[in-house]
């Protein structure tokens, strides 16, 4: 990573709270937040104001050299953070107005979604005891690794690791870090965006069928056409310039996710259970098939806790000073978000398995709800549930696509050394949206690959943060902290390989016929 002279104030004991210098971004916003009234009225001296171009312009060359040397000394001592000036041109770091509320919205929007709806499928293979135990361990494990990433964001004085790949490069080396982290993070972002298009399009079609009923026209839109409609809506919303600007969308996504998750399990539990229900784990013809099914079920649970590839990006949208580091509001927001995530995931998994047992279809709890109770539940509630899922998918698409947009724009500005114009930025986002659409049409079974996606991307959440902590923080060798993180990291790698094998076996065994939603009978 280049270390450029753009600075952000980190530590000046005698000054009031200072923040990143205001920069005019390509979207016309100014970053970060305007100074408070106290800062406006204060006449306190700060190096960033004293070394600004406006101040330096009337001063002779010797004085400039003294001030520049002083700034360099403060940077070396870690009192000033060295920032790449190109970060002010990229959508993730363009605005640094974030706070704990934004962090809660983004983490909740990224942490709850369609993956929660298939958790009862995992319980059908694991049973009560192993299902609840596995879900609890996975929740605690990913919460610990999230805390690790939050702490590592500013682990080195004078540096901010604004992206997951940057932190991986610092821990594993530039070349190895890119190879280890780039594929799973891009695959997780792009794969999730594609799956959201499939699920959103199918749910829009289902919503139309429920609302229209027998009055539907003789030539309704096909499933692919509904994918195209949903993709077009995603592209329109993706024109919002940066990560902070979609905080409102993340709030909508969080509210809709909590609402439809609660509605789904409450409606399922309130209905009469099927007469042939059983809570014994599904029995398969051979022991090999049973083992692979269990591994695939564990991969589904692992995929439910995606979102760590966005943690550093979310934290990078916040101002940070020595007295008020960014990890404080970030962790506050993350704790609130993951409290609500637990309130969504655990009831859906437990309530869904209680309502349907091992009769749970491979599509998840929504599929079961429509299959067993489509005639018992009012059409209005079914339609509202589908509409909430659509809104959540639209919101989740934005936050998961933002790292992809950021990568495209970073490649552009590294070649041209200038920010993307509005037309270039819009062109990148239109291309990304329709590329995801074409991938979804070519591989329409992607929405069913929860186990495989969980296995392939598991190191991002469960393994790499532990290795990064050891390599960057360097705890005492052979201490508890050292052993704990090494063991967790290698367990994560082993689970990733096992769950990926189980996911591939499940795909082959089921003939790629899985679907998340089916129209009610």
Coordinates of C-alpha atoms in Angstrom, one line a residue:
X1 CA 0.0 0.0 0.0
X2 CA 1.3 3.4 -0.9
X3 CA 1.8 5.8 1.9
X4 CA 0.8 9.3 0.7
X5 CA 1.1 12.6 2.4
X6 CA -2.7 13.0 2.9
X7 CA -3.2 13.1 6.7
X8 CA -5.8 12.6 9.3
X9 CA -5.3 13.9 12.8
X10 CA -4.9 11.1 15.3
X11 CA -3.3 12.4 18.5
X12 CA -2.8 16.0 19.7
X13 CA -3.4 16.1 23.4
X14 CA -4.0 19.8 23.7
X15 CA -6.6 20.1 21.0
X16 CA -10.3 19.4 20.9
X17 CA -11.6 16.5 18.9
X18 CA -10.2 16.7 15.4
X19 CA -11.0 14.7 12.4
X20 CA -10.1 13.9 8.8
X21 CA -9.4 17.0 6.7
X22 CA -12.4 18.0 4.6
X23 CA -12.1 16.7 1.0
X24 CA -14.4 17.4 -1.9
X25 CA -15.3 14.0 -3.2
X26 CA -16.4 13.1 -6.7
X27 CA -20.0 12.9 -5.6
X28 CA -19.8 16.5 -4.4
X29 CA -20.0 15.6 -0.7
X30 CA -17.6 16.9 1.8
X31 CA -15.9 14.4 4.2
X32 CA -16.1 14.1 7.1
X33 CA -18.8 15.7 9.2
X34 CA -18.7 19.5 9.7
X35 CA -16.9 20.7 12.8
X36 CA -18.9 21.2 15.9
X37 CA -19.7 24.6 17.4
X38 CA -17.0 24.1 20.0
X39 CA -14.5 23.4 17.3
X40 CA -15.6 26.5 15.4
X41 CA -15.3 28.7 18.4
X42 CA -12.0 27.2 19.5
X43 CA -8.7 28.9 18.6
X44 CA -6.7 25.9 19.5
X45 CA -3.7 25.1 17.1
X46 CA -3.6 21.9 15.2
X47 CA -0.9 20.7 12.9
X48 CA -3.3 19.8 10.0
X49 CA -4.6 23.4 10.0
X50 CA -1.2 24.9 10.4
X51 CA 0.3 22.8 7.6
X52 CA -2.6 23.3 5.2
X53 CA -1.9 24.6 1.6
X54 CA -3.8 27.8 2.5
X55 CA -1.4 28.5 5.4
X56 CA 1.7 27.4 3.5
X57 CA 1.2 29.5 0.4
X58 CA 2.6 32.8 1.9
X59 CA 5.4 31.1 3.8
X60 CA 8.9 30.8 2.3
X61 CA 10.5 27.6 1.4
X62 CA 12.6 27.1 4.6
X63 CA 9.5 27.4 6.8
X64 CA 7.6 25.0 4.6
X65 CA 10.5 22.5 5.0
X66 CA 10.3 22.8 8.7
X67 CA 6.6 22.2 8.8
X68 CA 6.8 19.3 6.3
X69 CA 9.5 17.7 8.4
X70 CA 7.4 18.1 11.5
X71 CA 4.5 16.5 9.8
X72 CA 6.7 13.6 8.7
X73 CA 7.9 13.2 12.3
X74 CA 4.3 13.1 13.6
X75 CA 3.4 10.5 11.0
X76 CA 6.4 8.3 11.9
X77 CA 5.4 8.6 15.6
X78 CA 1.9 7.5 14.8
X79 CA 0.2 10.8 15.8
X80 CA -1.0 11.4 12.3
X81 CA -2.5 8.8 10.1
X82 CA -1.1 8.6 6.6
X83 CA -3.9 8.2 4.1
X84 CA -3.8 7.5 0.4
X85 CA -5.3 10.6 -1.2
X86 CA -7.0 8.3 -3.8
X87 CA -9.1 6.9 -0.9
X88 CA -11.2 10.1 -1.1
X89 CA -12.2 9.1 -4.7
X90 CA -13.4 5.6 -3.9
X91 CA -17.0 4.7 -2.7
X92 CA -16.0 2.9 0.5
X93 CA -13.7 5.7 1.9
X94 CA -15.2 8.7 0.0
X95 CA -17.2 9.8 3.1
X96 CA -16.1 9.4 6.7
X97 CA -19.2 10.6 8.4
X98 CA -20.1 7.2 9.9
X99 CA -21.1 6.6 13.5
X100 CA -22.3 3.8 15.7
X101 CA -25.8 4.0 14.3
X102 CA -24.6 3.5 10.7
X103 CA -22.4 0.6 11.9
X104 CA -25.4 -1.1 13.4
X105 CA -27.5 -0.6 10.3
X106 CA -24.8 -1.9 7.9
X107 CA -23.9 -4.9 10.1
X108 CA -27.5 -5.9 10.6
X109 CA -28.3 -5.5 6.9
X110 CA -25.2 -7.7 6.0
X111 CA -25.8 -10.2 8.8
X112 CA -29.4 -11.1 8.3
X113 CA -31.0 -12.2 5.1
X114 CA -32.1 -15.1 3.0
X115 CA -29.4 -17.3 4.5
X116 CA -31.4 -17.4 7.7
X117 CA -34.3 -19.0 6.0
X118 CA -32.4 -22.2 5.3
X119 CA -31.1 -22.8 8.8
X120 CA -34.0 -25.2 9.6
X121 CA -32.7 -27.4 6.7
X122 CA -29.4 -27.8 8.6
X123 CA -31.4 -28.8 11.7
X124 CA -33.2 -31.5 9.7
X125 CA -29.8 -33.3 9.3
X126 CA -28.3 -32.4 12.6
X127 CA -31.2 -32.8 15.0
X128 CA -32.0 -30.7 18.1
X129 CA -28.8 -31.1 20.1
X130 CA -26.2 -30.9 17.4
X131 CA -28.1 -28.2 15.6
X132 CA -28.4 -25.8 18.5
X133 CA -24.8 -26.6 19.7
X134 CA -23.4 -25.9 16.2
X135 CA -25.4 -22.7 15.8
X136 CA -24.3 -21.4 19.2
X137 CA -20.6 -22.2 18.6
X138 CA -20.7 -20.6 15.2
X139 CA -22.3 -17.5 16.6
X140 CA -19.8 -17.1 19.4
X141 CA -16.8 -17.9 17.1
X142 CA -17.8 -15.3 14.5
X143 CA -18.5 -12.7 17.2
X144 CA -14.9 -13.1 18.5
X145 CA -13.4 -12.9 15.0
X146 CA -15.5 -9.7 14.3
X147 CA -14.0 -8.2 17.5
X148 CA -10.6 -9.1 16.2
X149 CA -11.1 -7.4 12.9
X150 CA -12.5 -4.3 14.6
X151 CA -9.3 -4.1 16.8
X152 CA -7.0 -4.7 13.8
X153 CA -8.4 -1.9 11.8
X154 CA -5.9 0.5 13.4
X155 CA -3.5 -2.1 14.9
X156 CA -0.4 -0.2 13.6
X157 CA -0.2 3.5 14.8
X158 CA -0.6 5.9 11.9
X159 CA -2.3 3.3 9.6
X160 CA -5.9 2.4 8.8
X161 CA -6.6 -0.9 7.0
X162 CA -9.7 0.2 5.2
X163 CA -10.4 -3.1 3.3
X164 CA -10.1 -6.7 4.2
X165 CA -7.6 -7.3 1.4
X166 CA -5.3 -4.5 2.8
X167 CA -5.3 -6.2 6.3
X168 CA -4.5 -9.5 4.7
X169 CA -1.6 -8.0 2.8
X170 CA -0.3 -6.5 6.1
X171 CA -0.5 -9.9 7.8
X172 CA 0.4 -12.4 5.2
X173 CA 2.5 -10.3 2.8
X174 CA 1.4 -8.5 -0.3
X175 CA 1.4 -11.4 -2.8
X176 CA 0.1 -14.1 -0.4
X177 CA -2.4 -11.8 1.2
X178 CA -4.0 -11.0 -2.2
X179 CA -4.1 -14.7 -3.1
X180 CA -5.7 -15.8 0.2
X181 CA -8.2 -13.0 0.6
X182 CA -9.2 -11.7 -2.8
X183 CA -11.0 -14.7 -4.2
X184 CA -13.1 -15.5 -1.1
X185 CA -14.1 -11.9 -0.5
X186 CA -14.9 -11.1 -4.1
X187 CA -16.6 -14.5 -4.5
X188 CA -18.7 -13.8 -1.3
X189 CA -19.7 -10.3 -2.5
X190 CA -20.4 -11.2 -6.1
X191 CA -21.9 -14.6 -5.3
X192 CA -24.2 -13.1 -2.7
X193 CA -25.3 -10.3 -5.1
X194 CA -26.1 -12.9 -7.8
X195 CA -28.0 -15.1 -5.3
X196 CA -29.9 -12.0 -4.2
X197 CA -31.0 -11.3 -7.8
X198 CA -32.3 -14.9 -8.1
X199 CA -34.1 -14.8 -4.8
X200 CA -35.5 -11.3 -5.3
X201 CA -36.7 -12.0 -8.8
X202 CA -38.4 -15.3 -7.7
X203 CA -40.0 -13.6 -4.7
X204 CA -41.3 -10.7 -6.9
X205 CA -42.9 -13.3 -9.2
X206 CA -44.4 -15.1 -6.2
X207 CA -45.7 -11.7 -4.8
X208 CA -47.4 -11.0 -8.1
X209 CA -49.0 -14.4 -8.2
X210 CA -50.3 -14.1 -4.6
X211 CA -51.7 -10.5 -5.1
X212 CA -53.1 -11.1 -8.6
X213 CA -54.5 -14.6 -7.9
X214 CA -56.8 -16.0 -10.6
X215 CA -57.1 -12.6 -12.2
X216 CA -53.5 -12.8 -13.6
X217 CA -53.2 -12.2 -17.3
X218 CA -52.6 -15.1 -19.7
X219 CA -49.1 -14.0 -20.5
X220 CA -47.3 -13.3 -17.1
X221 CA -43.7 -12.4 -17.0
X222 CA -41.3 -15.4 -17.0
X223 CA -38.9 -16.0 -14.1
X224 CA -35.9 -14.6 -16.1
X225 CA -37.9 -11.4 -16.9
X226 CA -38.6 -11.0 -13.2
X227 CA -34.8 -11.4 -12.6
X228 CA -34.4 -8.5 -15.1
X229 CA -36.9 -6.3 -13.3
X230 CA -35.3 -6.9 -10.0
X231 CA -31.8 -6.2 -11.4
X232 CA -33.0 -3.0 -12.9
X233 CA -34.2 -1.8 -9.5
X234 CA -30.9 -2.8 -8.0
X235 CA -29.0 -0.8 -10.6
X236 CA -31.1 2.3 -10.0
X237 CA -30.4 2.1 -6.2
X238 CA -26.7 1.4 -6.8
X239 CA -26.2 4.9 -8.2
X240 CA -26.0 6.2 -4.6
X241 CA -22.3 7.3 -4.4
X242 CA -20.7 5.7 -1.3
X243 CA -21.1 3.4 1.6
X244 CA -22.3 6.1 4.0
X245 CA -25.0 7.2 1.5
X246 CA -26.7 3.8 1.7
X247 CA -27.1 3.9 5.5
X248 CA -30.9 4.6 5.0
X249 CA -31.1 1.6 2.7
X250 CA -29.3 -0.5 5.3
X251 CA -31.8 0.6 7.9
X252 CA -34.7 -0.5 5.6
X253 CA -32.9 -3.8 5.0
X254 CA -32.4 -4.4 8.7
X255 CA -36.0 -3.6 9.6
X256 CA -37.4 -5.7 6.8
X257 CA -35.1 -8.6 7.7
X258 CA -36.1 -8.6 11.4
X259 CA -39.8 -8.3 10.4
X260 CA -40.0 -11.1 7.9
X261 CA -37.8 -13.4 9.9
X262 CA -40.1 -12.9 12.9
X263 CA -43.3 -13.3 10.7
X264 CA -42.0 -16.5 9.2
X265 CA -41.3 -18.4 12.4
X266 CA -44.3 -17.0 14.2
X267 CA -46.7 -18.0 11.4
X268 CA -45.0 -21.4 11.2
X269 CA -45.3 -22.1 14.9
X270 CA -48.9 -20.8 15.2
X271 CA -50.1 -23.3 12.6
X272 CA -50.9 -27.0 13.2
X273 CA -47.9 -29.2 12.7
X274 CA -48.0 -31.9 10.0
X275 CA -49.2 -35.2 11.4
X276 CA -46.2 -37.2 10.2
X277 CA -43.6 -34.9 11.7
X278 CA -40.4 -36.3 13.2
X279 CA -37.4 -34.7 14.9
X280 CA -35.0 -37.5 14.2
X281 CA -32.2 -36.5 11.8
X282 CA -32.8 -37.6 8.3
X283 CA -31.6 -41.1 7.6
X284 CA -29.8 -41.6 4.3
X285 CA -29.0 -44.9 2.5
X286 CA -25.3 -45.0 3.4
X287 CA -23.0 -43.7 6.1
X288 CA -21.0 -41.8 3.5
X289 CA -24.1 -40.0 2.4
X290 CA -24.9 -39.2 6.0
X291 CA -21.5 -37.7 6.7
X292 CA -21.5 -35.5 3.6
X293 CA -25.1 -34.3 4.5
X294 CA -24.0 -33.4 8.0
X295 CA -21.0 -31.5 6.5
X296 CA -23.3 -29.7 4.1
X297 CA -25.6 -28.8 7.0
X298 CA -22.7 -27.3 8.9
X299 CA -21.8 -25.3 5.8
X300 CA -25.3 -23.9 5.8
X301 CA -24.8 -22.7 9.4
X302 CA -21.4 -21.2 8.5
X303 CA -22.9 -19.3 5.6
X304 CA -25.5 -17.8 7.9
X305 CA -22.7 -15.8 9.5
X306 CA -21.4 -14.0 6.4
X307 CA -20.6 -10.3 6.5
X308 CA -17.0 -10.2 7.9
X309 CA -15.7 -9.2 4.5
X310 CA -17.5 -5.9 5.1
X311 CA -16.4 -5.2 8.7
X312 CA -13.3 -3.2 7.9
X313 CA -15.0 -1.4 5.1
X314 CA -17.8 -0.3 7.4
X315 CA -15.3 0.9 10.1
X316 CA -13.3 2.9 7.5
X317 CA -16.4 5.2 7.0
X318 CA -15.9 6.6 10.5
X319 CA -13.7 9.5 11.6
X320 CA -10.9 8.4 13.9
X321 CA -8.8 10.3 16.4
X322 CA -6.4 9.2 19.1
X323 CA -8.9 10.1 21.8
X324 CA -11.9 8.9 19.8
X325 CA -10.7 5.9 17.7
X326 CA -13.1 4.4 15.2
X327 CA -13.2 1.0 16.9
X328 CA -15.3 2.3 19.8
X329 CA -18.4 3.3 17.8
X330 CA -17.9 0.4 15.4
X331 CA -18.0 -2.2 18.2
X332 CA -21.0 -0.4 19.8
X333 CA -22.9 -0.7 16.6
X334 CA -21.7 -4.3 16.0
X335 CA -22.9 -5.4 19.4
X336 CA -26.4 -4.0 18.8
X337 CA -26.5 -5.5 15.3
X338 CA -25.5 -9.0 16.4
X339 CA -27.9 -9.0 19.3
X340 CA -30.7 -8.6 16.8
X341 CA -29.1 -11.1 14.4
X342 CA -29.2 -13.7 17.2
X343 CA -32.9 -12.7 17.8
X344 CA -33.5 -13.5 14.1
X345 CA -31.4 -16.6 13.4
X346 CA -32.1 -18.7 16.5
X347 CA -35.9 -18.4 16.5
X348 CA -36.0 -19.1 12.7
X349 CA -33.8 -22.2 13.1
X350 CA -35.5 -23.6 16.2
X351 CA -39.0 -22.5 15.5
X352 CA -38.8 -23.7 11.9
X353 CA -37.5 -27.1 12.9
X354 CA -40.2 -27.4 15.6
X355 CA -42.9 -26.6 13.1
X356 CA -41.8 -28.9 10.3
X357 CA -39.1 -31.2 11.7
X358 CA -37.5 -33.4 9.1
X359 CA -40.3 -32.6 6.6
X360 CA -38.5 -29.3 6.0
X361 CA -38.0 -28.9 2.2
X362 CA -34.6 -28.1 0.8
X363 CA -35.7 -24.6 0.0
X364 CA -36.1 -23.5 3.6
X365 CA -38.8 -22.3 6.0
X366 CA -40.6 -20.1 3.4
X367 CA -40.9 -23.0 1.1
X368 CA -42.3 -25.0 3.9
X369 CA -44.7 -22.3 5.0
X370 CA -46.2 -22.0 1.5
X371 CA -46.2 -25.7 0.9
X372 CA -48.0 -26.7 4.1
X373 CA -50.1 -23.6 5.0
X374 CA -50.7 -21.6 1.9
X375 CA -54.5 -22.2 2.3
X376 CA -54.5 -21.5 6.0
X377 CA -52.8 -18.1 6.1
X378 CA -54.4 -15.0 4.7
X379 CA -53.1 -13.9 1.3
X380 CA -52.3 -10.5 2.7
X381 CA -49.8 -11.9 5.2
X382 CA -48.2 -14.1 2.5
X383 CA -47.9 -11.1 0.1
X384 CA -46.5 -8.9 2.9
X385 CA -43.8 -11.5 3.7
X386 CA -42.8 -11.7 0.1
X387 CA -42.7 -7.9 -0.2
X388 CA -40.4 -7.6 2.8
X389 CA -38.1 -10.2 1.4
X390 CA -37.9 -8.2 -1.9
X391 CA -37.1 -5.0 0.0
X392 CA -34.4 -6.8 2.1
X393 CA -32.8 -8.2 -1.1
X394 CA -32.7 -4.8 -2.7
X395 CA -31.0 -3.3 0.3
X396 CA -28.6 -6.2 0.8
X397 CA -27.5 -6.1 -2.8
X398 CA -26.2 -2.5 -2.3
X399 CA -24.0 -3.3 0.6
X400 CA -22.6 -6.5 -0.8
X401 CA -22.0 -4.9 -4.2
X402 CA -20.1 -1.9 -2.8
X403 CA -16.7 -3.7 -2.5
X404 CA -17.1 -4.8 -6.1
X405 CA -17.8 -1.2 -7.2
X406 CA -14.8 -0.1 -5.1
X407 CA -12.5 -2.6 -6.8
X408 CA -13.6 -1.5 -10.3
X409 CA -13.1 2.2 -9.5
X410 CA -9.7 1.5 -7.8
X411 CA -8.5 -0.1 -11.0
X412 CA -9.6 2.8 -13.0
X413 CA -8.1 5.6 -10.8
X414 CA -4.8 3.6 -10.5
X415 CA -4.4 3.8 -14.3
X416 CA -5.7 7.3 -14.8
X417 CA -4.8 9.0 -11.5
X418 CA -8.1 10.8 -11.4
X419 CA -11.5 10.2 -9.9
X420 CA -14.2 8.5 -11.8
X421 CA -16.7 10.8 -13.4
X422 CA -20.4 10.3 -12.7
X423 CA -20.8 8.5 -16.1
X424 CA -17.8 6.2 -15.6
X425 CA -19.1 5.3 -12.1
X426 CA -22.6 4.7 -13.3
X427 CA -21.2 2.6 -16.2
X428 CA -19.3 0.4 -13.8
X429 CA -22.4 -0.2 -11.6
X430 CA -24.6 -0.9 -14.6
X431 CA -22.0 -3.4 -15.8
X432 CA -21.7 -5.1 -12.4
X433 CA -25.5 -5.4 -12.0
X434 CA -26.1 -6.9 -15.5
X435 CA -23.1 -9.2 -15.2
X436 CA -24.6 -10.6 -11.9
X437 CA -27.9 -11.0 -13.8
X438 CA -26.3 -13.0 -16.6
X439 CA -24.4 -15.2 -14.1
X440 CA -27.7 -15.8 -12.3
X441 CA -29.5 -16.8 -15.6
X442 CA -26.6 -19.1 -16.6
X443 CA -26.4 -20.7 -13.2
X444 CA -29.9 -20.4 -11.7
X445 CA -29.1 -22.9 -8.9
X446 CA -26.7 -20.4 -7.2
X447 CA -29.4 -19.6 -4.7
X448 CA -29.3 -23.2 -3.5
X449 CA -25.5 -23.3 -2.8
X450 CA -25.6 -22.2 0.8
X451 CA -23.5 -25.1 2.0
X452 CA -20.9 -24.7 -0.7
X453 CA -20.8 -20.9 -0.3
X454 CA -20.4 -21.3 3.4
X455 CA -17.5 -23.7 3.0
X456 CA -15.6 -21.7 0.4
X457 CA -16.0 -18.4 2.3
X458 CA -15.6 -19.8 5.8
X459 CA -11.9 -18.7 6.2
X460 CA -12.9 -15.0 5.7
X461 CA -15.1 -15.2 8.9
X462 CA -13.6 -18.0 11.1
X463 CA -9.9 -18.5 10.1
X464 CA -8.1 -15.5 8.6
X465 CA -8.9 -13.1 11.5
X466 CA -7.2 -15.5 14.0
X467 CA -4.1 -15.7 11.9
X468 CA -4.0 -12.0 11.3
X469 CA -4.2 -11.4 15.1
X470 CA -1.2 -13.6 15.7
X471 CA 0.9 -12.2 12.8
X472 CA 0.1 -8.5 13.5
X473 CA -0.3 -8.3 17.3
X474 CA 2.4 -11.0 17.9
X475 CA 1.2 -12.3 21.3
X476 CA 3.7 -14.1 23.5
X477 CA 4.7 -17.4 21.9
X478 CA 3.1 -20.5 23.4
X479 CA 0.8 -18.3 25.5
X480 CA -2.9 -19.0 25.8
X481 CA -3.7 -16.2 23.3
X482 CA -1.1 -17.6 20.8
X483 CA -2.4 -21.2 21.1
X484 CA -6.1 -20.1 21.0
X485 CA -5.8 -18.2 17.8
X486 CA -3.7 -20.7 16.0
X487 CA -6.0 -23.5 16.9
X488 CA -9.1 -21.6 15.9
X489 CA -7.5 -20.6 12.6
X490 CA -6.5 -24.1 11.6
X491 CA -9.9 -25.5 12.7
X492 CA -11.5 -22.9 10.4
X493 CA -9.3 -24.0 7.4
X494 CA -10.1 -27.7 8.1
X495 CA -13.9 -27.0 8.4
X496 CA -13.7 -25.0 5.2
X497 CA -12.3 -27.9 3.2
X498 CA -14.8 -30.4 4.8
X499 CA -17.9 -28.1 4.3
X500 CA -16.9 -27.4 0.7
X501 CA -16.7 -31.2 0.0
X502 CA -20.1 -31.6 1.7
X503 CA -21.6 -28.8 -0.4
X504 CA -20.3 -30.3 -3.7
X505 CA -21.7 -33.7 -2.7
X506 CA -25.1 -32.2 -1.9
X507 CA -25.3 -30.4 -5.2
X508 CA -24.4 -33.5 -7.2
X509 CA -26.7 -35.7 -5.1
X510 CA -29.7 -33.3 -5.5
X511 CA -29.1 -32.8 -9.2
X512 CA -29.0 -29.0 -8.9
X513 CA -32.8 -29.0 -8.4
X514 CA -33.0 -26.9 -5.2
X515 CA -35.0 -23.8 -5.1
X516 CA -35.7 -21.3 -2.4
X517 CA -39.3 -20.5 -3.2
X518 CA -42.2 -22.3 -4.8
X519 CA -45.6 -20.9 -5.6
X520 CA -48.3 -21.9 -3.2
X521 CA -50.5 -24.7 -4.3

